mmCIF file of N, CA and C in Angstrom:
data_model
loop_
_atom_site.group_PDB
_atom_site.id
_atom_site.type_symbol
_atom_site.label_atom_id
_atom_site.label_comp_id
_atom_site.label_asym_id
_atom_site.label_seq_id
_atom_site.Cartn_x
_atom_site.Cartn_y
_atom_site.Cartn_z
ATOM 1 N N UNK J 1128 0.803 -1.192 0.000
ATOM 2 C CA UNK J 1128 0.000 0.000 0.000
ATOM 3 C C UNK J 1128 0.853 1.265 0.000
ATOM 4 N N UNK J 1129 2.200 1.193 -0.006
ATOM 5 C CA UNK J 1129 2.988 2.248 0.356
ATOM 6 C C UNK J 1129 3.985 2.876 -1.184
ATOM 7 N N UNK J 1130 3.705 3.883 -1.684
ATOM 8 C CA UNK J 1130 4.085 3.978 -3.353
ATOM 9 C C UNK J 1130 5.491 3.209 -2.786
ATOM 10 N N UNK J 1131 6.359 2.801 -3.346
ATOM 11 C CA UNK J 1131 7.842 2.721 -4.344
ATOM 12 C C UNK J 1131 8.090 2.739 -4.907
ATOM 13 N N UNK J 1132 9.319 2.744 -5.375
ATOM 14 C CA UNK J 1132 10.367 3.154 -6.695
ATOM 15 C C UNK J 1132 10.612 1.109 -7.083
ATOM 16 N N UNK J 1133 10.586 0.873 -8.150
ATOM 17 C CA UNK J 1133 10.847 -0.619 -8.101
ATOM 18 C C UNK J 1133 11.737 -1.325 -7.899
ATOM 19 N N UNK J 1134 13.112 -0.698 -7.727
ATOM 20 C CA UNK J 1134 14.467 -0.572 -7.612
ATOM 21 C C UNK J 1134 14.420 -1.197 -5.800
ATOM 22 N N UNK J 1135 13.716 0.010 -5.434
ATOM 23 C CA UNK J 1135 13.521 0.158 -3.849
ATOM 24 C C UNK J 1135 12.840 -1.042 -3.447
ATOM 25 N N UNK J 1136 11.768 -1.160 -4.125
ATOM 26 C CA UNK J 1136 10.647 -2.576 -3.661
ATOM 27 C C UNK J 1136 11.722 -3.927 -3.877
ATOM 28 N N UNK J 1137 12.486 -4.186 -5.122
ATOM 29 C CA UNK J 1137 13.150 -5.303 -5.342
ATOM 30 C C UNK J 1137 14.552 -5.310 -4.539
ATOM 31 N N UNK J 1138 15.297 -4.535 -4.207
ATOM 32 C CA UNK J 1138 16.242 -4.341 -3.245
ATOM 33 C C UNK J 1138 16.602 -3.988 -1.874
ATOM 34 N N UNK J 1139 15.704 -3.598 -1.699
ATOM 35 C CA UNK J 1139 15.549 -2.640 -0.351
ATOM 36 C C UNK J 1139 14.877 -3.188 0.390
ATOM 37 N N UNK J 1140 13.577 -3.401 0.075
ATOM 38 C CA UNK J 1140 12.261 -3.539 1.138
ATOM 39 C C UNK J 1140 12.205 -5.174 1.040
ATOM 40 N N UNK J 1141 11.646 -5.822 -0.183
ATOM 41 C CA UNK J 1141 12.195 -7.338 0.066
ATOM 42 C C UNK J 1141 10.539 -7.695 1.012
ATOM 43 N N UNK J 1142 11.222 -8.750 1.712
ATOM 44 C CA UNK J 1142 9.935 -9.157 2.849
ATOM 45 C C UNK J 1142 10.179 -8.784 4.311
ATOM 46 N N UNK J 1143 10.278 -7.247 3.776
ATOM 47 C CA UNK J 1143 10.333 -6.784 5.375
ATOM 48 C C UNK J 1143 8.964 -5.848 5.330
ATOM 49 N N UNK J 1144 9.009 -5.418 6.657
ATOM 50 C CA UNK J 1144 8.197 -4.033 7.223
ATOM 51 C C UNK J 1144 8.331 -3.066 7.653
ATOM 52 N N UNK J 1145 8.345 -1.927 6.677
ATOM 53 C CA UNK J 1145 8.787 -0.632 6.917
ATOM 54 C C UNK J 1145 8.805 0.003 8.553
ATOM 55 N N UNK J 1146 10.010 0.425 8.653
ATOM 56 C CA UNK J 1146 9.684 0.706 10.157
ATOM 57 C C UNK J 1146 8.560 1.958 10.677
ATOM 58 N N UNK J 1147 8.544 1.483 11.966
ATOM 59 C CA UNK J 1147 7.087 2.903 12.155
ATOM 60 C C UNK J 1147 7.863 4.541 11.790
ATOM 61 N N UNK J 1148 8.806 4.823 11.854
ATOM 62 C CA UNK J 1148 9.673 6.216 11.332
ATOM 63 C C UNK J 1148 9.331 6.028 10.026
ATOM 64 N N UNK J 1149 9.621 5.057 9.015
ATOM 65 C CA UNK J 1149 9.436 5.273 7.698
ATOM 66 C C UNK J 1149 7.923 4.825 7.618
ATOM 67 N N UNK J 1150 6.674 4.361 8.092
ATOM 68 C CA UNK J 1150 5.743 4.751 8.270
ATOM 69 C C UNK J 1150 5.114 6.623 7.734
ATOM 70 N N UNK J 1151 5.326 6.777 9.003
ATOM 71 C CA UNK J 1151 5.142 8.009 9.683
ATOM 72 C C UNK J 1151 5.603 8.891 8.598
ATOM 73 N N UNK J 1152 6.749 8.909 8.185
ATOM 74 C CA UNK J 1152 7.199 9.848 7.436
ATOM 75 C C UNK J 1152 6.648 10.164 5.345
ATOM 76 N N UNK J 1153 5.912 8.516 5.481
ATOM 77 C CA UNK J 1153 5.378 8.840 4.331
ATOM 78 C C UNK J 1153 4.112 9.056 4.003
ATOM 79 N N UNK J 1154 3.562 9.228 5.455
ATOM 80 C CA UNK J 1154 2.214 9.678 5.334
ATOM 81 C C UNK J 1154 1.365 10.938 4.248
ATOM 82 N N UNK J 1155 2.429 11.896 4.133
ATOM 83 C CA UNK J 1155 2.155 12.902 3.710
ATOM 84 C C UNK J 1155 2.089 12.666 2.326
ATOM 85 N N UNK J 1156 3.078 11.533 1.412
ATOM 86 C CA UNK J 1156 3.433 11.227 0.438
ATOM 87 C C UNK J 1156 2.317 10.282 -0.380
ATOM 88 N N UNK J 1157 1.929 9.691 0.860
ATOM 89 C CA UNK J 1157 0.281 8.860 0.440
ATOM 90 C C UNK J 1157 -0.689 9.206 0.509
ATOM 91 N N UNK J 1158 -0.995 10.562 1.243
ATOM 92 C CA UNK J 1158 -1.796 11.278 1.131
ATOM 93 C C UNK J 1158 -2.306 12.397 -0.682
ATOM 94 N N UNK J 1159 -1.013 12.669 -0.719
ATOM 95 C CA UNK J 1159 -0.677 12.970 -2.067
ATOM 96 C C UNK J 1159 -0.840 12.012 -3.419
ATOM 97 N N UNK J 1160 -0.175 10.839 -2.780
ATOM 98 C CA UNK J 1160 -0.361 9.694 -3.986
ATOM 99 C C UNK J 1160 -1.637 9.583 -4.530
ATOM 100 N N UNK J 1161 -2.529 8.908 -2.910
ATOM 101 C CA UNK J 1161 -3.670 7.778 -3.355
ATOM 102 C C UNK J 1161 -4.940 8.903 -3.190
ATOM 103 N N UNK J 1162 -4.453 9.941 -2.300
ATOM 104 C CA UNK J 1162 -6.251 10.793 -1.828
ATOM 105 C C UNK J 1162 -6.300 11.462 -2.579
ATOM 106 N N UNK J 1163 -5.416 12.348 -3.056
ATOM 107 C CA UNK J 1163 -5.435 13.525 -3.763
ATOM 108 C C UNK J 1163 -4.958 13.691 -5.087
ATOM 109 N N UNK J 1164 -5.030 12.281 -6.048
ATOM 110 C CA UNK J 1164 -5.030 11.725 -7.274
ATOM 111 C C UNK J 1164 -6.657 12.278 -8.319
ATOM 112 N N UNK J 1165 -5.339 12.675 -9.498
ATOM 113 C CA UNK J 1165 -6.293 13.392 -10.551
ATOM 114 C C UNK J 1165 -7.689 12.396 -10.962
ATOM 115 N N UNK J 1166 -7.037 10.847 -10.641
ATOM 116 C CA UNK J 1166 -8.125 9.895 -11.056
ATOM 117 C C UNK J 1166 -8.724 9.692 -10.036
ATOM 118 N N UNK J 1167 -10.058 10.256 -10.186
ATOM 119 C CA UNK J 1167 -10.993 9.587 -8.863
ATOM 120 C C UNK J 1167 -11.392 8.176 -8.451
ATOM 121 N N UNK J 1168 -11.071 7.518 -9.401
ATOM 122 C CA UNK J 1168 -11.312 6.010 -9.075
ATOM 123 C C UNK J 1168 -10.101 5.417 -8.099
ATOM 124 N N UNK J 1169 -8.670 6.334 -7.659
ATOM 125 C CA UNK J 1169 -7.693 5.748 -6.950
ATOM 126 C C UNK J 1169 -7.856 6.203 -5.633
ATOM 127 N N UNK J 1170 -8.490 6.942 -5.037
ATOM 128 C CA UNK J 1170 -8.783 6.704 -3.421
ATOM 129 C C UNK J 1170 -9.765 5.850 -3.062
ATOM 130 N N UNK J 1171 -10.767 5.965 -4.113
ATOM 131 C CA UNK J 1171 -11.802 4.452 -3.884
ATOM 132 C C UNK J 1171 -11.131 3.139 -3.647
ATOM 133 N N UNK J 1172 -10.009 3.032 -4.812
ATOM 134 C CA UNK J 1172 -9.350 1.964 -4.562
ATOM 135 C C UNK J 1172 -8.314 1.569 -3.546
ATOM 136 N N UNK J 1173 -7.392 2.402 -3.202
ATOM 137 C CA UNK J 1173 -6.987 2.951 -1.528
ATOM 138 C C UNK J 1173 -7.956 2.580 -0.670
ATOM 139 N N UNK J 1174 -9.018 3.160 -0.411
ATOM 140 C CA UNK J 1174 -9.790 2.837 0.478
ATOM 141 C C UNK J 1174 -10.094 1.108 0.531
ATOM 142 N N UNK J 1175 -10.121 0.665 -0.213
ATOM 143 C CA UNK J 1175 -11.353 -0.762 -0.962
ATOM 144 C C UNK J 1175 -9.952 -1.575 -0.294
ATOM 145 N N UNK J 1176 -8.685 -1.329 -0.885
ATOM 146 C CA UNK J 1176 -7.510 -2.504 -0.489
ATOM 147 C C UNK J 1176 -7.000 -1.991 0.767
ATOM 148 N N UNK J 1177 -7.395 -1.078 1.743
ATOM 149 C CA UNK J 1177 -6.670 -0.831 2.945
ATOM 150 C C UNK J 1177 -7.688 -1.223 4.026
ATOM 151 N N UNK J 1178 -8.865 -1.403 3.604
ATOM 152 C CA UNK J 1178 -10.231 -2.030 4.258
ATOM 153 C C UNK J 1178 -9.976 -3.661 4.066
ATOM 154 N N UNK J 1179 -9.875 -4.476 3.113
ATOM 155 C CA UNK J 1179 -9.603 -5.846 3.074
ATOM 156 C C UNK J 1179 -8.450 -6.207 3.575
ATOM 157 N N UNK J 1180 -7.380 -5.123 3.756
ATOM 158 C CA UNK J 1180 -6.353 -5.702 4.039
ATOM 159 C C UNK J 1180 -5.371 -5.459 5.633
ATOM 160 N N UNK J 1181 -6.586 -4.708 5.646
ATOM 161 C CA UNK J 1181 -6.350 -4.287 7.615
ATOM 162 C C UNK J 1181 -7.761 -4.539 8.168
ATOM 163 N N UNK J 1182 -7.761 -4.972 8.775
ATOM 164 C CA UNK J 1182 -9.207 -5.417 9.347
ATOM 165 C C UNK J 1182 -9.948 -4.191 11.029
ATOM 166 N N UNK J 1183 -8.702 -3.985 11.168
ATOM 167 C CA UNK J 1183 -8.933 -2.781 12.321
ATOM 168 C C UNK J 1183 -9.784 -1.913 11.801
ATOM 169 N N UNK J 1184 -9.328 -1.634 10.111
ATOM 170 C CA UNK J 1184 -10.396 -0.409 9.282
ATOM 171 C C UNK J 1184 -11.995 -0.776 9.654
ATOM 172 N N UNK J 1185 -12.499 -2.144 9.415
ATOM 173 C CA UNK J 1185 -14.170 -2.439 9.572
ATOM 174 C C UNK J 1185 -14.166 -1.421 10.925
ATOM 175 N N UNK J 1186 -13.746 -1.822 11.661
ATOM 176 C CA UNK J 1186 -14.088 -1.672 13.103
ATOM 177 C C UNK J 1186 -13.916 0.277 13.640
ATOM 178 N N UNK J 1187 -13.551 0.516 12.700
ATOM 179 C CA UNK J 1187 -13.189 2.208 12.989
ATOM 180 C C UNK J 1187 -14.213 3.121 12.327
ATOM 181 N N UNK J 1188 -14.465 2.799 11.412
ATOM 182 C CA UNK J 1188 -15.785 3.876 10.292
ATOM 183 C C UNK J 1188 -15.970 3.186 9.628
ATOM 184 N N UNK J 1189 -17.179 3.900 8.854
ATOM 185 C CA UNK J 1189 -17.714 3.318 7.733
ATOM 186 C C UNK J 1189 -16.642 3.636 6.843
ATOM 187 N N UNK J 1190 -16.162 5.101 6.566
ATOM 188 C CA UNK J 1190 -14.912 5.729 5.611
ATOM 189 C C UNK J 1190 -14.121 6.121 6.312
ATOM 190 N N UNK J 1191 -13.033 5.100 6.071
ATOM 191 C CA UNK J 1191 -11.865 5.343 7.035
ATOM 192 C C UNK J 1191 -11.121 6.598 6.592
ATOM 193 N N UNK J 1192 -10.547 7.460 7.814
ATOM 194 C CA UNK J 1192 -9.643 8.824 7.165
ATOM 195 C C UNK J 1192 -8.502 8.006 7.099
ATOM 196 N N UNK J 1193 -7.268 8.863 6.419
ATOM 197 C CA UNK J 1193 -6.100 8.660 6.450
ATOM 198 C C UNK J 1193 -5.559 7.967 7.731
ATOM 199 N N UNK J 1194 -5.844 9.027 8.570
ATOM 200 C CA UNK J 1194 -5.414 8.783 10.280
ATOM 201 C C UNK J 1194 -5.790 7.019 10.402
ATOM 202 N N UNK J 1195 -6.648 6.903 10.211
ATOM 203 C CA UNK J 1195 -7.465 5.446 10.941
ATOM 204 C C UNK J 1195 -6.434 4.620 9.868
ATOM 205 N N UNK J 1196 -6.394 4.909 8.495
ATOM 206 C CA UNK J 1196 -5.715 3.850 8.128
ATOM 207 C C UNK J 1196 -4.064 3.799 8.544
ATOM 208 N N UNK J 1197 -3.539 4.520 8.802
ATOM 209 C CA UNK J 1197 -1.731 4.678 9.172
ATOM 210 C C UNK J 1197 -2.335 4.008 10.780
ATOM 211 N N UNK J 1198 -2.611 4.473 11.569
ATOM 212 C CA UNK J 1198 -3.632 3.571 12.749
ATOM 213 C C UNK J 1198 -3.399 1.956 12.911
ATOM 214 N N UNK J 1199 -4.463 1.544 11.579
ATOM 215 C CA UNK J 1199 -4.251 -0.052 11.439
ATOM 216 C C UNK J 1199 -3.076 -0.311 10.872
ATOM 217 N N UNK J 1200 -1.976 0.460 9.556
ATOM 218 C CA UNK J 1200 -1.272 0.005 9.298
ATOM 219 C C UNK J 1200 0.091 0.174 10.447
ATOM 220 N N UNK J 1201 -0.276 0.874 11.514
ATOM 221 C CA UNK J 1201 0.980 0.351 12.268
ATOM 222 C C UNK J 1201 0.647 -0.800 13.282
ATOM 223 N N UNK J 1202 -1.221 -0.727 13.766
ATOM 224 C CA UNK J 1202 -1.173 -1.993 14.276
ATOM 225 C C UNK J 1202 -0.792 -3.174 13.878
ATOM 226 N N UNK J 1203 -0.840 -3.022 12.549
ATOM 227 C CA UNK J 1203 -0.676 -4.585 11.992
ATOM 228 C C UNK J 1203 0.693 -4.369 11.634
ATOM 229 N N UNK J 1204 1.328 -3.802 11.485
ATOM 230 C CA UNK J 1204 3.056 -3.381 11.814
ATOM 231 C C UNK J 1204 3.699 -4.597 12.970
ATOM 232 N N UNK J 1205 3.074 -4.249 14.048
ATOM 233 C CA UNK J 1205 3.443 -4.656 15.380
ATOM 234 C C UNK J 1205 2.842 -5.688 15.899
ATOM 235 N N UNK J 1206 1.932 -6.292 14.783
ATOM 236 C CA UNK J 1206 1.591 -8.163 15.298
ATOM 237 C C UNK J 1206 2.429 -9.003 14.338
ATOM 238 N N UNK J 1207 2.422 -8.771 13.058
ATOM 239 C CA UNK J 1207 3.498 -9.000 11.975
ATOM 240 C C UNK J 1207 4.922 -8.955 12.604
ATOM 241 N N UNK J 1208 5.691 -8.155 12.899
ATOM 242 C CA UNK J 1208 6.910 -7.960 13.911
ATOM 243 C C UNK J 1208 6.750 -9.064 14.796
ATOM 244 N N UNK J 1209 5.870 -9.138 15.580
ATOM 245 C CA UNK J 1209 5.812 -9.659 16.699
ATOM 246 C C UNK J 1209 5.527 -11.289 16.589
ATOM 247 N N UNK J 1210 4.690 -11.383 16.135
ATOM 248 C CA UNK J 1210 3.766 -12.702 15.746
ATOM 249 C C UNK J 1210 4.571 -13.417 14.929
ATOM 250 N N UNK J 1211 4.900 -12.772 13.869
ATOM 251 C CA UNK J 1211 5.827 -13.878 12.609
ATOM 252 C C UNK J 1211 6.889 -13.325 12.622
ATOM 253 N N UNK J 1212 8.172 -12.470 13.513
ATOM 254 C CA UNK J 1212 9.411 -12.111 13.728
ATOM 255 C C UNK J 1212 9.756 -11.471 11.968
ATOM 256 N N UNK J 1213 9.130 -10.422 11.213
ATOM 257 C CA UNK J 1213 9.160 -10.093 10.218
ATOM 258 C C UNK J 1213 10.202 -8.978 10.405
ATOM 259 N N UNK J 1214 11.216 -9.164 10.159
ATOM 260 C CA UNK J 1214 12.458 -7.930 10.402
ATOM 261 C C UNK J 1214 11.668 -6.471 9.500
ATOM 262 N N UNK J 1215 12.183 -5.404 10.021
ATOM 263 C CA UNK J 1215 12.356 -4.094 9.367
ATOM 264 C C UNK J 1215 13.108 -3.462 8.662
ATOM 265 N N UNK J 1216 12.377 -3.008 7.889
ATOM 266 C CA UNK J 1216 13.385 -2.033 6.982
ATOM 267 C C UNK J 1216 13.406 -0.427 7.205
ATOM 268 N N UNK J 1217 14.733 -0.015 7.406
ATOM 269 C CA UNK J 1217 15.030 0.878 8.028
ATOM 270 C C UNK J 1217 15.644 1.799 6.776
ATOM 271 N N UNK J 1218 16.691 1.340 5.915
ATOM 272 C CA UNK J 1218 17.342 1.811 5.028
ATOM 273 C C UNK J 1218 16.462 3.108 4.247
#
């Protein structure tokens, strides 16, 4: 759910989980990406895959804001970490 460069996705990130700093810091950048996209059909779709794919979203609103989704995506940050020892990417 988080844009990359493909370079970055195939070298960098791999099967890790962005740490909550690099979280946090690209909030503003996904806000830009997915909400505030010339095509209106791409925050629908933002919304549609950050709802199936965090489940904290059902449970928060009907239309989740930004906030609620960075929310679930760090809860599920920190059961992933925790639960299946999924290292971070920090780089």
């Amino acid at each position: 759910m988080l844009p990359s460069d493909r370079t970055v996705n195939q070298r960098q990130k791999r099967d890790r989980l962005p740490s909550t700093a690099r979280l946090q810091a690209a909030q503003d950048r996904v806000q830009a990406a997915y909400l505030q996209a010339l095509n209106p059909l791409l925050p629908v779709r933002f919304t549609q895959e950050a709802c199936a794919s965090l489940p904290e979203l059902l449970s928060m609103a009907d239309a989740p804001s930004l906030d609620d989704c960075f929310t679930a995506i760090l809860l599920q940050q920190v059961r992933l970490k925790h639960d299946q020892q999924v290292p971070e990417w920090r780089d």
